PDB file of C-alpha atoms in Angstrom:
ATOM      1  CA  MET A   1      -2.618  17.394  -4.943  1.00 92.00           C
ATOM      2  CA  ILE A   2      -4.549  14.112  -4.678  1.00 95.00           C
ATOM      3  CA  TYR A   3      -5.990  12.494  -7.799  1.00 96.00           C
ATOM      4  CA  LEU A   4      -9.005  10.176  -7.786  1.00 96.00           C
ATOM      5  CA  LEU A   5      -9.708   7.996 -10.821  1.00 96.00           C
ATOM      6  CA  GLU A   6     -13.233   6.656 -10.262  1.00 94.00           C
ATOM      7  CA  ASP A   7     -16.041   6.317 -12.825  1.00 92.00           C
ATOM      8  CA  ASP A   8     -18.867   6.240 -10.263  1.00 92.00           C
ATOM      9  CA  ASP A   9     -20.050   9.861 -10.139  1.00 93.00           C
ATOM     10  CA  SER A  10     -21.525   9.678  -6.637  1.00 93.00           C
ATOM     11  CA  ILE A  11     -18.382   8.153  -5.094  1.00 93.00           C
ATOM     12  CA  ARG A  12     -16.077  10.526  -6.951  1.00 94.00           C
ATOM     13  CA  GLU A  13     -18.009  13.635  -5.967  1.00 95.00           C
ATOM     14  CA  LEU A  14     -18.280  12.572  -2.314  1.00 94.00           C
ATOM     15  CA  VAL A  15     -14.563  11.783  -1.996  1.00 95.00           C
ATOM     16  CA  ILE A  16     -13.464  15.014  -3.693  1.00 95.00           C
ATOM     17  CA  TYR A  17     -15.857  17.034  -1.502  1.00 94.00           C
ATOM     18  CA  THR A  18     -14.540  15.307   1.645  1.00 94.00           C
ATOM     19  CA  LEU A  19     -10.900  15.869   0.731  1.00 94.00           C
ATOM     20  CA  THR A  20     -11.350  19.544  -0.144  1.00 93.00           C
ATOM     21  CA  SER A  21     -13.391  20.158   3.007  1.00 92.00           C
ATOM     22  CA  GLN A  22     -10.401  18.846   4.971  1.00 90.00           C
ATOM     23  CA  GLY A  23      -8.086  21.344   3.316  1.00 90.00           C
ATOM     24  CA  MET A  24      -6.596  18.960   0.756  1.00 91.00           C
ATOM     25  CA  GLU A  25      -6.263  19.784  -2.919  1.00 91.00           C
ATOM     26  CA  ALA A  26      -7.990  17.101  -4.970  1.00 94.00           C
ATOM     27  CA  ALA A  27      -9.140  16.417  -8.514  1.00 95.00           C
ATOM     28  CA  GLY A  28     -11.365  13.628  -9.804  1.00 95.00           C
ATOM     29  CA  PHE A  29     -11.453  11.871 -13.162  1.00 96.00           C
ATOM     30  CA  SER A  30     -14.053   9.490 -14.574  1.00 95.00           C
ATOM     31  CA  HIS A  31     -11.963   8.237 -17.523  1.00 96.00           C
ATOM     32  CA  PRO A  32      -8.311   7.162 -17.739  1.00 95.00           C
ATOM     33  CA  SER A  33      -7.767   9.412 -20.782  1.00 95.00           C
ATOM     34  CA  GLU A  34      -8.589  12.467 -18.626  1.00 95.00           C
ATOM     35  CA  PHE A  35      -6.285  11.189 -15.900  1.00 95.00           C
ATOM     36  CA  TRP A  36      -3.328  10.653 -18.249  1.00 95.00           C
ATOM     37  CA  GLU A  37      -3.795  14.132 -19.677  1.00 93.00           C
ATOM     38  CA  ALA A  38      -3.610  15.623 -16.167  1.00 92.00           C
ATOM     39  CA  MET A  39      -0.565  13.490 -15.317  1.00 92.00           C
ATOM     40  CA  ARG A  40       1.366  15.061 -18.170  1.00 87.00           C
ATOM     41  CA  SER A  41       0.950  18.557 -16.742  1.00 84.00           C
ATOM     42  CA  ALA A  42       0.768  18.103 -12.949  1.00 84.00           C
ATOM     43  CA  PRO A  43       1.501  14.717 -11.298  1.00 86.00           C
ATOM     44  CA  PRO A  44      -0.184  14.267  -7.875  1.00 92.00           C
ATOM     45  CA  SER A  45       1.299  13.516  -4.469  1.00 91.00           C
ATOM     46  CA  LEU A  46      -1.075  10.530  -4.088  1.00 94.00           C
ATOM     47  CA  LEU A  47      -3.489   8.585  -6.297  1.00 96.00           C
ATOM     48  CA  LEU A  48      -6.764   6.887  -5.369  1.00 96.00           C
ATOM     49  CA  LEU A  49      -7.330   4.330  -8.116  1.00 94.00           C
ATOM     50  CA  ASP A  50     -10.440   2.283  -8.866  1.00 92.00           C
ATOM     51  CA  ILE A  51      -9.996  -1.123 -10.523  1.00 88.00           C
ATOM     52  CA  MET A  52     -13.094  -1.343 -12.715  1.00 88.00           C
ATOM     53  CA  LEU A  53     -12.873   1.535 -15.207  1.00 91.00           C
ATOM     54  CA  PRO A  54     -13.888   2.293 -18.794  1.00 91.00           C
ATOM     55  CA  GLU A  55     -11.147   2.473 -21.478  1.00 91.00           C
ATOM     56  CA  GLU A  56      -8.455   0.926 -19.268  1.00 91.00           C
ATOM     57  CA  ASP A  57      -8.641  -1.083 -16.029  1.00 90.00           C
ATOM     58  CA  GLY A  58      -6.984   0.094 -12.852  1.00 91.00           C
ATOM     59  CA  ILE A  59      -4.466  -2.760 -12.633  1.00 91.00           C
ATOM     60  CA  HIS A  60      -3.114  -1.909 -16.088  1.00 92.00           C
ATOM     61  CA  ILE A  61      -2.821   1.750 -15.092  1.00 94.00           C
ATOM     62  CA  LEU A  62      -1.055   0.764 -11.871  1.00 93.00           C
ATOM     63  CA  LYS A  63       1.509  -1.340 -13.746  1.00 92.00           C
ATOM     64  CA  LYS A  64       2.210   1.512 -16.180  1.00 92.00           C
ATOM     65  CA  LEU A  65       2.768   3.936 -13.310  1.00 93.00           C
ATOM     66  CA  ARG A  66       5.110   1.543 -11.519  1.00 89.00           C
ATOM     67  CA  SER A  67       7.136   0.904 -14.684  1.00 88.00           C
ATOM     68  CA  SER A  68       7.860   4.618 -15.168  1.00 87.00           C
ATOM     69  CA  PRO A  69      10.829   6.107 -13.235  1.00 81.00           C
ATOM     70  CA  SER A  70       8.874   9.320 -12.598  1.00 82.00           C
ATOM     71  CA  THR A  71       5.914   7.577 -10.920  1.00 88.00           C
ATOM     72  CA  LYS A  72       7.303   4.317  -9.537  1.00 83.00           C
ATOM     73  CA  ARG A  73       7.319   5.814  -6.004  1.00 83.00           C
ATOM     74  CA  LEU A  74       3.935   7.557  -6.308  1.00 90.00           C
ATOM     75  CA  PRO A  75       1.767   6.577  -3.276  1.00 92.00           C
ATOM     76  CA  ILE A  76      -1.254   4.655  -4.621  1.00 93.00           C
ATOM     77  CA  ILE A  77      -4.341   3.390  -2.792  1.00 92.00           C
ATOM     78  CA  MET A  78      -6.517   0.946  -4.718  1.00 90.00           C
ATOM     79  CA  LEU A  79     -10.307   1.052  -4.372  1.00 88.00           C
ATOM     80  CA  THR A  80     -11.491  -2.562  -4.565  1.00 82.00           C
ATOM     81  CA  ALA A  81     -14.842  -4.321  -4.633  1.00 74.00           C
ATOM     82  CA  LYS A  82     -15.899  -5.446  -1.169  1.00 58.00           C
ATOM     83  CA  GLY A  83     -14.849  -9.026  -0.477  1.00 60.00           C
ATOM     84  CA  SER A  84     -12.802  -9.348  -3.677  1.00 65.00           C
ATOM     85  CA  GLU A  85      -9.552 -10.748  -2.274  1.00 70.00           C
ATOM     86  CA  TYR A  86      -8.348 -11.605  -5.787  1.00 70.00           C
ATOM     87  CA  ASP A  87      -8.456  -7.928  -6.808  1.00 70.00           C
ATOM     88  CA  THR A  88      -6.751  -6.961  -3.561  1.00 73.00           C
ATOM     89  CA  VAL A  89      -3.852  -9.397  -3.984  1.00 76.00           C
ATOM     90  CA  LEU A  90      -3.525  -8.529  -7.672  1.00 76.00           C
ATOM     91  CA  GLY A  91      -3.352  -4.835  -6.828  1.00 76.00           C
ATOM     92  CA  LEU A  92      -0.711  -5.332  -4.139  1.00 79.00           C
ATOM     93  CA  ASP A  93       1.324  -7.629  -6.374  1.00 79.00           C
ATOM     94  CA  SER A  94       1.218  -4.963  -9.080  1.00 80.00           C
ATOM     95  CA  GLY A  95       2.599  -2.293  -6.764  1.00 84.00           C
ATOM     96  CA  ALA A  96      -0.261  -0.667  -4.834  1.00 87.00           C
ATOM     97  CA  ASP A  97       0.754   0.688  -1.418  1.00 87.00           C
ATOM     98  CA  ASP A  98      -2.624   0.139   0.201  1.00 87.00           C
ATOM     99  CA  TYR A  99      -6.202  -0.775  -0.613  1.00 85.00           C
ATOM    100  CA  ILE A 100      -9.607   0.011   0.769  1.00 86.00           C
ATOM    101  CA  PRO A 101     -12.741  -2.025  -0.037  1.00 85.00           C
ATOM    102  CA  LYS A 102     -16.015  -0.413  -1.103  1.00 84.00           C
ATOM    103  CA  PRO A 103     -18.165   0.791   0.482  1.00 83.00           C
ATOM    104  CA  PHE A 104     -15.729   2.664   2.709  1.00 85.00           C
ATOM    105  CA  ARG A 105     -16.112   5.255   5.460  1.00 87.00           C
ATOM    106  CA  MET A 106     -14.788   8.707   4.657  1.00 90.00           C
ATOM    107  CA  MET A 107     -12.942   9.048   7.972  1.00 89.00           C
ATOM    108  CA  GLU A 108     -11.115   5.769   7.379  1.00 86.00           C
ATOM    109  CA  LEU A 109     -10.167   6.862   3.866  1.00 89.00           C
ATOM    110  CA  LEU A 110      -8.818  10.163   5.217  1.00 90.00           C
ATOM    111  CA  SER A 111      -6.805   8.305   7.840  1.00 88.00           C
ATOM    112  CA  ARG A 112      -5.287   5.996   5.218  1.00 86.00           C
ATOM    113  CA  ILE A 113      -4.400   8.939   2.963  1.00 91.00           C
ATOM    114  CA  ARG A 114      -2.756  10.937   5.749  1.00 88.00           C
ATOM    115  CA  ALA A 115      -0.809   7.923   6.997  1.00 84.00           C
ATOM    116  CA  LEU A 116       0.483   7.064   3.520  1.00 86.00           C
ATOM    117  CA  LEU A 117       1.451  10.660   2.738  1.00 86.00           C
ATOM    118  CA  ARG A 118       3.228  10.960   6.069  1.00 82.00           C
ATOM    119  CA  ARG A 119       5.148   7.733   5.728  1.00 76.00           C
ATOM    120  CA  SER A 120       6.093   8.257   2.096  1.00 75.00           C
ATOM    121  CA  SER A 121       7.715  11.585   3.043  1.00 71.00           C
ATOM    122  CA  GLU A 122       9.649  10.250   6.035  1.00 63.00           C
ATOM    123  CA  GLU A 123      13.329   9.386   5.747  1.00 55.00           C
ATOM    124  CA  PRO A 124      13.841   5.668   6.493  1.00 53.00           C
ATOM    125  CA  SER A 125      16.183   4.392   9.174  1.00 58.00           C
ATOM    126  CA  PRO A 126      19.790   3.906   8.004  1.00 56.00           C
ATOM    127  CA  THR A 127      20.020   0.485   9.682  1.00 73.00           C
ATOM    128  CA  GLU A 128      20.793  -2.517   7.510  1.00 87.00           C
ATOM    129  CA  TYR A 129      19.125  -5.771   8.474  1.00 91.00           C
ATOM    130  CA  ARG A 130      20.509  -9.219   7.667  1.00 91.00           C
ATOM    131  CA  LEU A 131      18.807 -12.474   8.542  1.00 91.00           C
ATOM    132  CA  GLY A 132      19.629 -15.723   6.780  1.00 90.00           C
ATOM    133  CA  LYS A 133      19.335 -15.163   3.013  1.00 92.00           C
ATOM    134  CA  LEU A 134      17.569 -11.835   3.566  1.00 95.00           C
ATOM    135  CA  MET A 135      19.183  -8.368   3.444  1.00 95.00           C
ATOM    136  CA  VAL A 136      17.207  -5.142   3.846  1.00 93.00           C
ATOM    137  CA  ASN A 137      18.644  -1.625   3.620  1.00 91.00           C
ATOM    138  CA  PRO A 138      15.908   0.863   4.617  1.00 87.00           C
ATOM    139  CA  GLN A 139      17.934   3.939   3.610  1.00 81.00           C
ATOM    140  CA  LYS A 140      18.467   2.722   0.045  1.00 82.00           C
ATOM    141  CA  HIS A 141      15.074   0.965  -0.036  1.00 86.00           C
ATOM    142  CA  VAL A 142      16.799  -2.252  -1.128  1.00 91.00           C
ATOM    143  CA  VAL A 143      15.621  -5.792  -0.394  1.00 94.00           C
ATOM    144  CA  GLN A 144      17.658  -8.793  -1.501  1.00 95.00           C
ATOM    145  CA  VAL A 145      17.268 -12.545  -1.122  1.00 94.00           C
ATOM    146  CA  ASP A 146      20.368 -14.551  -1.973  1.00 92.00           C
ATOM    147  CA  GLY A 147      21.811 -11.392  -3.511  1.00 91.00           C
ATOM    148  CA  GLN A 148      18.868 -10.932  -5.877  1.00 93.00           C
ATOM    149  CA  ASP A 149      16.780  -7.757  -5.709  1.00 93.00           C
ATOM    150  CA  VAL A 150      13.161  -8.115  -4.572  1.00 93.00           C
ATOM    151  CA  VAL A 151      10.624  -5.416  -5.490  1.00 91.00           C
ATOM    152  CA  LEU A 152       8.127  -4.605  -2.723  1.00 91.00           C
ATOM    153  CA  THR A 153       5.347  -2.062  -2.370  1.00 87.00           C
ATOM    154  CA  LEU A 154       5.810   0.705   0.197  1.00 85.00           C
ATOM    155  CA  LYS A 155       3.521  -1.013   2.711  1.00 87.00           C
ATOM    156  CA  GLU A 156       5.190  -4.428   2.234  1.00 91.00           C
ATOM    157  CA  PHE A 157       8.581  -2.773   2.728  1.00 92.00           C
ATOM    158  CA  GLU A 158       7.472  -0.945   5.889  1.00 90.00           C
ATOM    159  CA  LEU A 159       5.906  -4.134   7.270  1.00 93.00           C
ATOM    160  CA  LEU A 160       9.105  -6.089   6.677  1.00 94.00           C
ATOM    161  CA  CYS A 161      11.220  -3.359   8.313  1.00 92.00           C
ATOM    162  CA  LEU A 162       8.884  -3.261  11.315  1.00 91.00           C
ATOM    163  CA  LEU A 163       9.240  -6.996  11.893  1.00 93.00           C
ATOM    164  CA  LEU A 164      13.027  -6.847  11.388  1.00 92.00           C
ATOM    165  CA  SER A 165      13.433  -3.869  13.719  1.00 87.00           C
ATOM    166  CA  GLN A 166      12.309  -6.007  16.665  1.00 85.00           C
ATOM    167  CA  GLN A 167      13.253  -9.555  15.753  1.00 88.00           C
ATOM    168  CA  GLY A 168      11.566 -12.158  17.906  1.00 87.00           C
ATOM    169  CA  THR A 169       8.790  -9.754  18.941  1.00 88.00           C
ATOM    170  CA  VAL A 170       5.260 -10.850  18.099  1.00 91.00           C
ATOM    171  CA  PHE A 171       3.201  -8.043  16.588  1.00 90.00           C
ATOM    172  CA  THR A 172      -0.571  -8.303  16.774  1.00 88.00           C
ATOM    173  CA  ARG A 173      -2.625  -7.325  13.729  1.00 86.00           C
ATOM    174  CA  SER A 174      -3.886  -4.230  15.530  1.00 84.00           C
ATOM    175  CA  GLN A 175      -0.310  -3.163  16.377  1.00 84.00           C
ATOM    176  CA  ILE A 176       0.738  -3.571  12.747  1.00 87.00           C
ATOM    177  CA  LEU A 177      -2.283  -1.627  11.505  1.00 83.00           C
ATOM    178  CA  SER A 178      -1.563   1.184  13.945  1.00 80.00           C
ATOM    179  CA  GLN A 179       2.161   1.441  13.186  1.00 81.00           C
ATOM    180  CA  ILE A 180       2.083   0.871   9.414  1.00 83.00           C
ATOM    181  CA  TRP A 181      -1.324   2.185   8.366  1.00 77.00           C
ATOM    182  CA  GLY A 182      -1.784   4.709  11.144  1.00 71.00           C
ATOM    183  CA  TYR A 183      -5.295   3.812  12.230  1.00 61.00           C
ATOM    184  CA  ASP A 184      -6.786   1.689  14.993  1.00 54.00           C
ATOM    185  CA  PHE A 185      -8.051  -1.805  14.361  1.00 47.00           C
ATOM    186  CA  SER A 186     -11.793  -2.249  14.755  1.00 49.00           C
ATOM    187  CA  GLY A 187     -13.683  -5.357  13.769  1.00 44.00           C
ATOM    188  CA  GLU A 188     -12.563  -7.924  11.184  1.00 47.00           C
ATOM    189  CA  SER A 189      -9.785  -6.928   8.799  1.00 62.00           C
ATOM    190  CA  ARG A 190      -7.771  -8.862   6.222  1.00 77.00           C
ATOM    191  CA  THR A 191      -5.396  -6.012   5.449  1.00 82.00           C
ATOM    192  CA  VAL A 192      -2.443  -7.373   7.426  1.00 88.00           C
ATOM    193  CA  ASP A 193      -2.996 -11.009   6.401  1.00 89.00           C
ATOM    194  CA  VAL A 194      -3.112 -10.122   2.711  1.00 89.00           C
ATOM    195  CA  HIS A 195       0.090  -8.076   2.946  1.00 91.00           C
ATOM    196  CA  ILE A 196       1.881 -10.842   4.862  1.00 93.00           C
ATOM    197  CA  ARG A 197       0.840 -13.353   2.197  1.00 92.00           C
ATOM    198  CA  THR A 198       2.108 -11.270  -0.716  1.00 93.00           C
ATOM    199  CA  LEU A 199       5.278 -10.382   1.203  1.00 94.00           C
ATOM    200  CA  ARG A 200       6.058 -14.057   1.811  1.00 94.00           C
ATOM    201  CA  GLN A 201       5.466 -14.867  -1.846  1.00 94.00           C
ATOM    202  CA  LYS A 202       7.793 -12.107  -3.056  1.00 94.00           C
ATOM    203  CA  LEU A 203      10.548 -13.075  -0.596  1.00 95.00           C
ATOM    204  CA  GLY A 204      10.551 -16.632  -1.951  1.00 94.00           C
ATOM    205  CA  PRO A 205      12.787 -18.883   0.188  1.00 93.00           C
ATOM    206  CA  ALA A 206      13.196 -16.098   2.765  1.00 94.00           C
ATOM    207  CA  GLY A 207       9.433 -15.842   3.172  1.00 93.00           C
ATOM    208  CA  GLU A 208       9.513 -18.651   5.722  1.00 92.00           C
ATOM    209  CA  LEU A 209      11.372 -16.304   8.100  1.00 94.00           C
ATOM    210  CA  ILE A 210       8.021 -14.607   8.763  1.00 95.00           C
ATOM    211  CA  GLU A 211       6.253 -16.748  11.340  1.00 94.00           C
ATOM    212  CA  THR A 212       2.554 -16.848  12.136  1.00 93.00           C
ATOM    213  CA  VAL A 213       1.896 -16.973  15.877  1.00 90.00           C
ATOM    214  CA  ARG A 214      -1.528 -18.579  16.007  1.00 87.00           C
ATOM    215  CA  GLY A 215      -4.205 -16.411  17.570  1.00 84.00           C
ATOM    216  CA  ILE A 216      -1.827 -13.476  18.073  1.00 87.00           C
ATOM    217  CA  GLY A 217      -0.052 -12.165  14.992  1.00 90.00           C
ATOM    218  CA  TYR A 218       3.333 -12.326  13.254  1.00 94.00           C
ATOM    219  CA  LYS A 219       7.050 -12.197  14.011  1.00 93.00           C
ATOM    220  CA  ILE A 220      10.384 -12.622  12.281  1.00 93.00           C
ATOM    221  CA  GLY A 221      13.504 -14.199  13.755  1.00 81.00           C
ATOM    222  CA  GLY A 222      14.074 -15.141  17.349  1.00 66.00           C
ATOM    223  CA  GLY A 223      16.698 -12.785  18.741  1.00 47.00           C
ATOM    224  CA  ASN A 224      17.716  -9.160  18.878  1.00 39.00           C
ATOM    225  CA  PRO A 225      18.593  -7.336  15.658  1.00 37.00           C
TER     226      PRO A 225
END
């Protein structure tokens, strides 16, 4: 079951219609109070969450979900205002796994949903990565810098593991989008850049391990894992 919390009737109805027509179970809510009531009886497998809502804003809802043991791993895609990088960064910092700016294309939304559902159900690699002050254990979903735990979103974690899995390899933005988000890059996109920025911030002193290769993309380290 996929939940959509969106107060715009036209957007909510279109998304729910699209999801159900693709064979997915979906339910839409216009108010957070309705959403919380549904959560008590039947939590979803994924949540599409708008930021601007009546009663309670989406960021506050996101933080509450992430602070609860029962929903801290719930896959969440934020619906953000087009061009609002502040909302995007705030959502990712608060624990969103992905975001999509309005107005969005239905096929892209479906691709993001399927990719996130697929990746959230996959068992991570048992390999443990160590580089400088950084330690990452994909199996336990643990990230530490100088022995201190670092909390990452699912997409930040997958991005970090991708870079660590092939240390010294430069990944283009389109390669990262394809492997982490599961859709092809077309046109201008800030998705990867925003995630790299928040990832560096959360890693603190270890954030400098992620290098920007001008005009190409990103890499971490300089040798083989």
